[in-house]
């Protein structure tokens, strides 16, 4: 039960929160520099009571994680990473159903099978930072900042969730922005000409929103954005081949 104002070393999770989320927090506490603060008012541990009563905010920053992508178990983060590692196939076939691809990755093959592409370089770099701040109230959680980062990948999210009576059924609407390190973006032929020369990361076009529920996140992709990304990639590759033969 959450009552009064609480400032704590770890975020506060209701009793029916997904077990792997609690496990992630325990791992972060053991392995990283962790700074977290919660200012939460309300009562109850179910989604229904939280929807009616919970207000406040929380912030959470973990650094020096050294967390392998393949070891990521929190459904929200894992879903986004799985989409990123499937990106070469998504670009080639934007209209395809991604469920089977993501299911294979979620089943534990991510990071274990080499692809021979830039994805291998991305998966070789562990996550270093998780940074989150959010407002709670009006029946849900609104993200103020949400970032997951490695030296190869930067993921930013916004939006939030609406509480359901069963907390794991709380609905998600989280647009996601993805950026690759400059080196990997160049290798993937995804480096846009507008990217500043001194930028450490190259942002990709917006193409991903996480829908579904807290217990079962589902990726929704913008097929037109993926098709445009694929067309630009082919154009850049053709231009590079042309320059190589000049």
PDB file of C-alpha atoms in Angstrom:
ATOM      1  CA  UNK A   1       0.000   0.000   0.000  1.00  0.00           C
ATOM      2  CA  UNK A   2       1.313   3.418  -0.952  1.00  0.00           C
ATOM      3  CA  UNK A   3       0.428   6.175   1.505  1.00  0.00           C
ATOM      4  CA  UNK A   4       1.669   9.681   2.170  1.00  0.00           C
ATOM      5  CA  UNK A   5       4.827  11.009   0.550  1.00  0.00           C
ATOM      6  CA  UNK A   6       7.675   8.589   0.084  1.00  0.00           C
ATOM      7  CA  UNK A   7      11.250   9.184  -1.008  1.00  0.00           C
ATOM      8  CA  UNK A   8      13.112   5.948  -1.408  1.00  0.00           C
ATOM      9  CA  UNK A   9      16.180   4.300  -2.859  1.00  0.00           C
ATOM     10  CA  UNK A  10      14.085   2.283  -5.309  1.00  0.00           C
ATOM     11  CA  UNK A  11      10.820   2.919  -7.172  1.00  0.00           C
ATOM     12  CA  UNK A  12       7.656   1.558  -5.519  1.00  0.00           C
ATOM     13  CA  UNK A  13       5.857  -1.261  -7.363  1.00  0.00           C
ATOM     14  CA  UNK A  14       2.423  -2.696  -6.531  1.00  0.00           C
ATOM     15  CA  UNK A  15       2.132  -6.290  -5.402  1.00  0.00           C
ATOM     16  CA  UNK A  16       0.892  -7.487  -8.795  1.00  0.00           C
ATOM     17  CA  UNK A  17       3.663  -5.817 -10.805  1.00  0.00           C
ATOM     18  CA  UNK A  18       5.399  -8.169 -13.292  1.00  0.00           C
ATOM     19  CA  UNK A  19       7.959 -10.256 -11.431  1.00  0.00           C
ATOM     20  CA  UNK A  20      10.697  -9.660 -13.996  1.00  0.00           C
ATOM     21  CA  UNK A  21      10.365  -5.880 -13.430  1.00  0.00           C
ATOM     22  CA  UNK A  22      11.102  -6.402  -9.747  1.00  0.00           C
ATOM     23  CA  UNK A  23      13.997  -8.671 -10.701  1.00  0.00           C
ATOM     24  CA  UNK A  24      15.408  -5.994 -12.998  1.00  0.00           C
ATOM     25  CA  UNK A  25      15.366  -3.428 -10.198  1.00  0.00           C
ATOM     26  CA  UNK A  26      17.159  -5.874  -7.888  1.00  0.00           C
ATOM     27  CA  UNK A  27      19.794  -6.454 -10.573  1.00  0.00           C
ATOM     28  CA  UNK A  28      20.256  -2.729 -11.128  1.00  0.00           C
ATOM     29  CA  UNK A  29      20.733  -2.212  -7.416  1.00  0.00           C
ATOM     30  CA  UNK A  30      23.480  -4.846  -7.332  1.00  0.00           C
ATOM     31  CA  UNK A  31      25.300  -3.960 -10.529  1.00  0.00           C
ATOM     32  CA  UNK A  32      25.086  -0.260 -11.178  1.00  0.00           C
ATOM     33  CA  UNK A  33      25.058   3.264  -9.922  1.00  0.00           C
ATOM     34  CA  UNK A  34      21.383   3.721  -9.048  1.00  0.00           C
ATOM     35  CA  UNK A  35      19.571   6.926  -8.125  1.00  0.00           C
ATOM     36  CA  UNK A  36      15.804   6.851  -7.670  1.00  0.00           C
ATOM     37  CA  UNK A  37      13.191   9.043  -6.030  1.00  0.00           C
ATOM     38  CA  UNK A  38       9.446   8.620  -5.662  1.00  0.00           C
ATOM     39  CA  UNK A  39       6.964  11.219  -4.427  1.00  0.00           C
ATOM     40  CA  UNK A  40       3.739   9.229  -4.480  1.00  0.00           C
ATOM     41  CA  UNK A  41       0.381   9.806  -2.798  1.00  0.00           C
ATOM     42  CA  UNK A  42      -2.436   7.289  -2.738  1.00  0.00           C
ATOM     43  CA  UNK A  43      -3.518   3.923  -1.430  1.00  0.00           C
ATOM     44  CA  UNK A  44      -3.982   0.394  -2.737  1.00  0.00           C
ATOM     45  CA  UNK A  45      -2.038  -2.172  -4.708  1.00  0.00           C
ATOM     46  CA  UNK A  46      -4.486  -3.088  -7.507  1.00  0.00           C
ATOM     47  CA  UNK A  47      -4.841  -1.342 -10.851  1.00  0.00           C
ATOM     48  CA  UNK A  48      -8.334  -0.163  -9.944  1.00  0.00           C
ATOM     49  CA  UNK A  49      -7.253   1.483  -6.685  1.00  0.00           C
ATOM     50  CA  UNK A  50      -4.161   2.975  -8.306  1.00  0.00           C
ATOM     51  CA  UNK A  51      -6.285   4.433 -11.093  1.00  0.00           C
ATOM     52  CA  UNK A  52      -8.516   6.190  -8.570  1.00  0.00           C
ATOM     53  CA  UNK A  53      -6.009   7.228  -5.937  1.00  0.00           C
ATOM     54  CA  UNK A  54      -2.443   7.403  -7.182  1.00  0.00           C
ATOM     55  CA  UNK A  55      -0.803  10.773  -7.802  1.00  0.00           C
ATOM     56  CA  UNK A  56       2.744  12.077  -7.727  1.00  0.00           C
ATOM     57  CA  UNK A  57       5.887  11.334  -9.629  1.00  0.00           C
ATOM     58  CA  UNK A  58       9.033   9.269  -9.749  1.00  0.00           C
ATOM     59  CA  UNK A  59      12.498   9.400 -11.230  1.00  0.00           C
ATOM     60  CA  UNK A  60      14.943   6.590 -11.789  1.00  0.00           C
ATOM     61  CA  UNK A  61      18.477   6.615 -13.175  1.00  0.00           C
ATOM     62  CA  UNK A  62      20.828   3.643 -13.440  1.00  0.00           C
ATOM     63  CA  UNK A  63      24.335   3.935 -14.886  1.00  0.00           C
ATOM     64  CA  UNK A  64      27.273   1.575 -15.507  1.00  0.00           C
ATOM     65  CA  UNK A  65      24.821  -1.259 -16.102  1.00  0.00           C
ATOM     66  CA  UNK A  66      26.905  -3.449 -18.415  1.00  0.00           C
ATOM     67  CA  UNK A  67      23.671  -5.301 -19.235  1.00  0.00           C
ATOM     68  CA  UNK A  68      23.818  -7.495 -22.336  1.00  0.00           C
ATOM     69  CA  UNK A  69      20.945  -6.985 -24.752  1.00  0.00           C
ATOM     70  CA  UNK A  70      20.235 -10.710 -24.697  1.00  0.00           C
ATOM     71  CA  UNK A  71      19.854 -10.574 -20.902  1.00  0.00           C
ATOM     72  CA  UNK A  72      17.156  -7.879 -20.999  1.00  0.00           C
ATOM     73  CA  UNK A  73      13.965  -9.371 -19.572  1.00  0.00           C
ATOM     74  CA  UNK A  74      11.662  -6.407 -18.886  1.00  0.00           C
ATOM     75  CA  UNK A  75       8.953  -6.727 -21.605  1.00  0.00           C
ATOM     76  CA  UNK A  76       8.876  -3.049 -22.608  1.00  0.00           C
ATOM     77  CA  UNK A  77      12.627  -2.693 -23.142  1.00  0.00           C
ATOM     78  CA  UNK A  78      12.935  -6.135 -24.683  1.00  0.00           C
ATOM     79  CA  UNK A  79      10.186  -5.442 -27.214  1.00  0.00           C
ATOM     80  CA  UNK A  80      11.912  -2.292 -28.483  1.00  0.00           C
ATOM     81  CA  UNK A  81      15.304  -4.009 -28.703  1.00  0.00           C
ATOM     82  CA  UNK A  82      13.761  -6.896 -30.616  1.00  0.00           C
ATOM     83  CA  UNK A  83      12.303  -4.461 -33.156  1.00  0.00           C
ATOM     84  CA  UNK A  84      15.686  -2.774 -33.590  1.00  0.00           C
ATOM     85  CA  UNK A  85      17.472  -6.083 -34.183  1.00  0.00           C
ATOM     86  CA  UNK A  86      14.769  -7.034 -36.721  1.00  0.00           C
ATOM     87  CA  UNK A  87      15.146  -3.708 -38.544  1.00  0.00           C
ATOM     88  CA  UNK A  88      17.091  -5.046 -41.568  1.00  0.00           C
ATOM     89  CA  UNK A  89      14.181  -7.392 -42.343  1.00  0.00           C
ATOM     90  CA  UNK A  90      11.545  -4.763 -41.558  1.00  0.00           C
ATOM     91  CA  UNK A  91      13.162  -2.338 -44.006  1.00  0.00           C
ATOM     92  CA  UNK A  92      13.271  -4.991 -46.729  1.00  0.00           C
ATOM     93  CA  UNK A  93       9.636  -5.981 -46.171  1.00  0.00           C
ATOM     94  CA  UNK A  94       7.709  -3.221 -44.324  1.00  0.00           C
ATOM     95  CA  UNK A  95       4.336  -4.880 -44.882  1.00  0.00           C
ATOM     96  CA  UNK A  96       5.295  -8.204 -43.308  1.00  0.00           C
ATOM     97  CA  UNK A  97       3.925  -9.330 -39.980  1.00  0.00           C
ATOM     98  CA  UNK A  98       6.674  -8.910 -37.405  1.00  0.00           C
ATOM     99  CA  UNK A  99       5.192 -11.177 -34.772  1.00  0.00           C
ATOM    100  CA  UNK A 100       7.056 -14.334 -35.753  1.00  0.00           C
ATOM    101  CA  UNK A 101      10.402 -12.530 -35.989  1.00  0.00           C
ATOM    102  CA  UNK A 102       9.962 -10.898 -32.611  1.00  0.00           C
ATOM    103  CA  UNK A 103       8.724 -14.139 -31.114  1.00  0.00           C
ATOM    104  CA  UNK A 104      11.930 -15.879 -32.147  1.00  0.00           C
ATOM    105  CA  UNK A 105      14.018 -13.115 -30.605  1.00  0.00           C
ATOM    106  CA  UNK A 106      11.939 -12.996 -27.439  1.00  0.00           C
ATOM    107  CA  UNK A 107      12.353 -16.734 -27.139  1.00  0.00           C
ATOM    108  CA  UNK A 108      16.020 -16.262 -26.407  1.00  0.00           C
ATOM    109  CA  UNK A 109      17.844 -16.308 -29.742  1.00  0.00           C
ATOM    110  CA  UNK A 110      18.713 -12.595 -29.684  1.00  0.00           C
ATOM    111  CA  UNK A 111      22.422 -12.106 -29.250  1.00  0.00           C
ATOM    112  CA  UNK A 112      23.171 -15.814 -29.739  1.00  0.00           C
ATOM    113  CA  UNK A 113      22.937 -16.096 -33.541  1.00  0.00           C
ATOM    114  CA  UNK A 114      25.247 -13.979 -35.665  1.00  0.00           C
ATOM    115  CA  UNK A 115      23.602 -12.191 -38.563  1.00  0.00           C
ATOM    116  CA  UNK A 116      26.705 -10.994 -40.403  1.00  0.00           C
ATOM    117  CA  UNK A 117      25.265  -7.459 -40.384  1.00  0.00           C
ATOM    118  CA  UNK A 118      25.466  -4.309 -38.279  1.00  0.00           C
ATOM    119  CA  UNK A 119      23.070  -5.970 -35.842  1.00  0.00           C
ATOM    120  CA  UNK A 120      25.988  -8.047 -34.524  1.00  0.00           C
ATOM    121  CA  UNK A 121      27.882  -4.856 -33.661  1.00  0.00           C
ATOM    122  CA  UNK A 122      24.830  -3.419 -31.939  1.00  0.00           C
ATOM    123  CA  UNK A 123      24.213  -6.553 -29.867  1.00  0.00           C
ATOM    124  CA  UNK A 124      27.869  -6.675 -28.796  1.00  0.00           C
ATOM    125  CA  UNK A 125      27.494  -3.416 -26.844  1.00  0.00           C
ATOM    126  CA  UNK A 126      25.783  -3.715 -23.429  1.00  0.00           C
ATOM    127  CA  UNK A 127      23.233  -1.259 -22.120  1.00  0.00           C
ATOM    128  CA  UNK A 128      24.888   1.336 -19.897  1.00  0.00           C
ATOM    129  CA  UNK A 129      22.093   3.718 -18.912  1.00  0.00           C
ATOM    130  CA  UNK A 130      18.398   3.589 -18.035  1.00  0.00           C
ATOM    131  CA  UNK A 131      16.909   6.996 -17.214  1.00  0.00           C
ATOM    132  CA  UNK A 132      13.220   7.466 -16.401  1.00  0.00           C
ATOM    133  CA  UNK A 133      10.982  10.141 -14.947  1.00  0.00           C
ATOM    134  CA  UNK A 134       7.195  10.055 -14.925  1.00  0.00           C
ATOM    135  CA  UNK A 135       4.081  11.728 -13.535  1.00  0.00           C
ATOM    136  CA  UNK A 136       1.368   9.607 -11.937  1.00  0.00           C
ATOM    137  CA  UNK A 137      -2.280  10.623 -11.825  1.00  0.00           C
ATOM    138  CA  UNK A 138      -5.525  10.825 -13.776  1.00  0.00           C
ATOM    139  CA  UNK A 139      -5.674   7.068 -13.963  1.00  0.00           C
ATOM    140  CA  UNK A 140      -2.278   6.452 -15.483  1.00  0.00           C
ATOM    141  CA  UNK A 141       1.416   7.156 -15.876  1.00  0.00           C
ATOM    142  CA  UNK A 142       2.800   9.836 -18.214  1.00  0.00           C
ATOM    143  CA  UNK A 143       6.446   9.610 -19.203  1.00  0.00           C
ATOM    144  CA  UNK A 144       8.405  12.852 -18.914  1.00  0.00           C
ATOM    145  CA  UNK A 145      11.728  11.306 -19.946  1.00  0.00           C
ATOM    146  CA  UNK A 146      12.564   7.701 -20.730  1.00  0.00           C
ATOM    147  CA  UNK A 147      15.923   6.675 -22.170  1.00  0.00           C
ATOM    148  CA  UNK A 148      17.771   3.389 -22.574  1.00  0.00           C
ATOM    149  CA  UNK A 149      21.274   3.691 -23.976  1.00  0.00           C
ATOM    150  CA  UNK A 150      24.402   1.808 -24.960  1.00  0.00           C
ATOM    151  CA  UNK A 151      27.400   3.037 -26.913  1.00  0.00           C
ATOM    152  CA  UNK A 152      25.686   1.627 -30.037  1.00  0.00           C
ATOM    153  CA  UNK A 153      22.031   2.463 -29.433  1.00  0.00           C
ATOM    154  CA  UNK A 154      19.861   5.165 -27.887  1.00  0.00           C
ATOM    155  CA  UNK A 155      16.153   4.653 -27.273  1.00  0.00           C
ATOM    156  CA  UNK A 156      13.854   7.480 -26.138  1.00  0.00           C
ATOM    157  CA  UNK A 157      10.180   7.063 -25.301  1.00  0.00           C
ATOM    158  CA  UNK A 158       7.209   9.278 -24.465  1.00  0.00           C
ATOM    159  CA  UNK A 159       3.508   8.684 -23.902  1.00  0.00           C
ATOM    160  CA  UNK A 160       2.516   6.365 -21.067  1.00  0.00           C
ATOM    161  CA  UNK A 161      -0.091   3.905 -19.824  1.00  0.00           C
ATOM    162  CA  UNK A 162      -3.639   3.805 -18.471  1.00  0.00           C
ATOM    163  CA  UNK A 163      -4.230   1.662 -15.389  1.00  0.00           C
ATOM    164  CA  UNK A 164      -6.504  -1.383 -15.682  1.00  0.00           C
ATOM    165  CA  UNK A 165      -8.094  -3.299 -12.760  1.00  0.00           C
ATOM    166  CA  UNK A 166      -5.433  -5.978 -13.342  1.00  0.00           C
ATOM    167  CA  UNK A 167      -2.205  -3.979 -13.460  1.00  0.00           C
ATOM    168  CA  UNK A 168      -0.572  -6.132 -16.133  1.00  0.00           C
ATOM    169  CA  UNK A 169      -3.553  -5.342 -18.412  1.00  0.00           C
ATOM    170  CA  UNK A 170      -2.850  -1.593 -18.255  1.00  0.00           C
ATOM    171  CA  UNK A 171      -2.869  -0.271 -21.827  1.00  0.00           C
ATOM    172  CA  UNK A 172       0.201   1.290 -23.427  1.00  0.00           C
ATOM    173  CA  UNK A 173       0.640   4.101 -25.925  1.00  0.00           C
ATOM    174  CA  UNK A 174       4.382   4.793 -26.112  1.00  0.00           C
ATOM    175  CA  UNK A 175       5.914   6.347 -29.240  1.00  0.00           C
ATOM    176  CA  UNK A 176       9.596   5.426 -29.460  1.00  0.00           C
ATOM    177  CA  UNK A 177      12.528   7.262 -31.019  1.00  0.00           C
ATOM    178  CA  UNK A 178      15.589   5.226 -32.002  1.00  0.00           C
ATOM    179  CA  UNK A 179      19.112   6.409 -32.771  1.00  0.00           C
ATOM    180  CA  UNK A 180      22.128   4.334 -33.759  1.00  0.00           C
ATOM    181  CA  UNK A 181      25.728   5.234 -33.069  1.00  0.00           C
ATOM    182  CA  UNK A 182      27.249   7.095 -35.985  1.00  0.00           C
ATOM    183  CA  UNK A 183      29.566   4.195 -36.808  1.00  0.00           C
ATOM    184  CA  UNK A 184      26.749   1.645 -36.895  1.00  0.00           C
ATOM    185  CA  UNK A 185      24.423   3.980 -38.811  1.00  0.00           C
ATOM    186  CA  UNK A 186      27.125   4.351 -41.473  1.00  0.00           C
ATOM    187  CA  UNK A 187      27.600   0.573 -41.664  1.00  0.00           C
ATOM    188  CA  UNK A 188      23.827   0.065 -41.926  1.00  0.00           C
ATOM    189  CA  UNK A 189      23.623   2.784 -44.632  1.00  0.00           C
ATOM    190  CA  UNK A 190      21.130   4.574 -42.378  1.00  0.00           C
ATOM    191  CA  UNK A 191      23.116   7.752 -41.740  1.00  0.00           C
ATOM    192  CA  UNK A 192      21.055  10.701 -42.950  1.00  0.00           C
ATOM    193  CA  UNK A 193      22.912  13.567 -44.601  1.00  0.00           C
ATOM    194  CA  UNK A 194      21.333  15.975 -42.106  1.00  0.00           C
ATOM    195  CA  UNK A 195      23.071  14.302 -39.153  1.00  0.00           C
ATOM    196  CA  UNK A 196      25.635  16.744 -37.678  1.00  0.00           C
ATOM    197  CA  UNK A 197      29.247  15.691 -38.208  1.00  0.00           C
ATOM    198  CA  UNK A 198      29.944  15.707 -34.462  1.00  0.00           C
ATOM    199  CA  UNK A 199      26.785  13.803 -33.446  1.00  0.00           C
ATOM    200  CA  UNK A 200      27.488  10.635 -31.461  1.00  0.00           C
ATOM    201  CA  UNK A 201      24.134   9.122 -32.493  1.00  0.00           C
ATOM    202  CA  UNK A 202      22.195   9.272 -35.747  1.00  0.00           C
ATOM    203  CA  UNK A 203      18.406   9.353 -35.243  1.00  0.00           C
ATOM    204  CA  UNK A 204      16.244   7.120 -37.409  1.00  0.00           C
ATOM    205  CA  UNK A 205      12.865   8.232 -38.786  1.00  0.00           C
ATOM    206  CA  UNK A 206       9.977   7.743 -36.356  1.00  0.00           C
ATOM    207  CA  UNK A 207       8.417   4.351 -37.105  1.00  0.00           C
ATOM    208  CA  UNK A 208       7.598   2.596 -33.817  1.00  0.00           C
ATOM    209  CA  UNK A 209       4.893   2.865 -31.156  1.00  0.00           C
ATOM    210  CA  UNK A 210       4.511   0.357 -28.348  1.00  0.00           C
ATOM    211  CA  UNK A 211       0.875  -0.656 -27.864  1.00  0.00           C
ATOM    212  CA  UNK A 212      -0.672  -3.626 -26.087  1.00  0.00           C
ATOM    213  CA  UNK A 213      -0.497  -3.970 -22.312  1.00  0.00           C
ATOM    214  CA  UNK A 214       2.093  -3.713 -19.566  1.00  0.00           C
ATOM    215  CA  UNK A 215       2.242  -7.486 -19.334  1.00  0.00           C
ATOM    216  CA  UNK A 216       2.216  -8.044 -23.104  1.00  0.00           C
ATOM    217  CA  UNK A 217       3.632  -5.076 -25.058  1.00  0.00           C
ATOM    218  CA  UNK A 218       3.043  -5.100 -28.810  1.00  0.00           C
ATOM    219  CA  UNK A 219       5.032  -3.163 -31.436  1.00  0.00           C
ATOM    220  CA  UNK A 220       3.077  -1.108 -33.974  1.00  0.00           C
ATOM    221  CA  UNK A 221       5.230  -0.042 -36.923  1.00  0.00           C
ATOM    222  CA  UNK A 222       4.661   2.695 -39.486  1.00  0.00           C
ATOM    223  CA  UNK A 223       4.971   0.799 -42.769  1.00  0.00           C
ATOM    224  CA  UNK A 224       5.253   3.949 -44.873  1.00  0.00           C
ATOM    225  CA  UNK A 225       8.133   5.202 -42.729  1.00  0.00           C
ATOM    226  CA  UNK A 226       9.874   1.836 -43.007  1.00  0.00           C
ATOM    227  CA  UNK A 227       9.384   1.786 -46.785  1.00  0.00           C
ATOM    228  CA  UNK A 228      10.836   5.288 -47.074  1.00  0.00           C
ATOM    229  CA  UNK A 229      13.788   4.228 -44.918  1.00  0.00           C
ATOM    230  CA  UNK A 230      14.362   1.229 -47.154  1.00  0.00           C
ATOM    231  CA  UNK A 231      14.223   3.344 -50.312  1.00  0.00           C
ATOM    232  CA  UNK A 232      16.754   5.810 -48.910  1.00  0.00           C
ATOM    233  CA  UNK A 233      19.020   2.949 -47.861  1.00  0.00           C
ATOM    234  CA  UNK A 234      18.979   1.526 -51.384  1.00  0.00           C
ATOM    235  CA  UNK A 235      19.662   4.964 -52.826  1.00  0.00           C
ATOM    236  CA  UNK A 236      22.633   5.537 -50.518  1.00  0.00           C
ATOM    237  CA  UNK A 237      24.012   2.072 -51.242  1.00  0.00           C
ATOM    238  CA  UNK A 238      23.716   2.642 -54.993  1.00  0.00           C
ATOM    239  CA  UNK A 239      25.465   6.000 -54.668  1.00  0.00           C
ATOM    240  CA  UNK A 240      28.321   4.417 -52.697  1.00  0.00           C
ATOM    241  CA  UNK A 241      28.729   1.700 -55.335  1.00  0.00           C
ATOM    242  CA  UNK A 242      28.755   4.377 -58.031  1.00  0.00           C
ATOM    243  CA  UNK A 243      31.464   6.346 -56.247  1.00  0.00           C
ATOM    244  CA  UNK A 244      33.540   3.207 -55.772  1.00  0.00           C
ATOM    245  CA  UNK A 245      33.586   2.638 -59.551  1.00  0.00           C
ATOM    246  CA  UNK A 246      34.459   6.187 -60.503  1.00  0.00           C
TER     247      UNK A 246
END
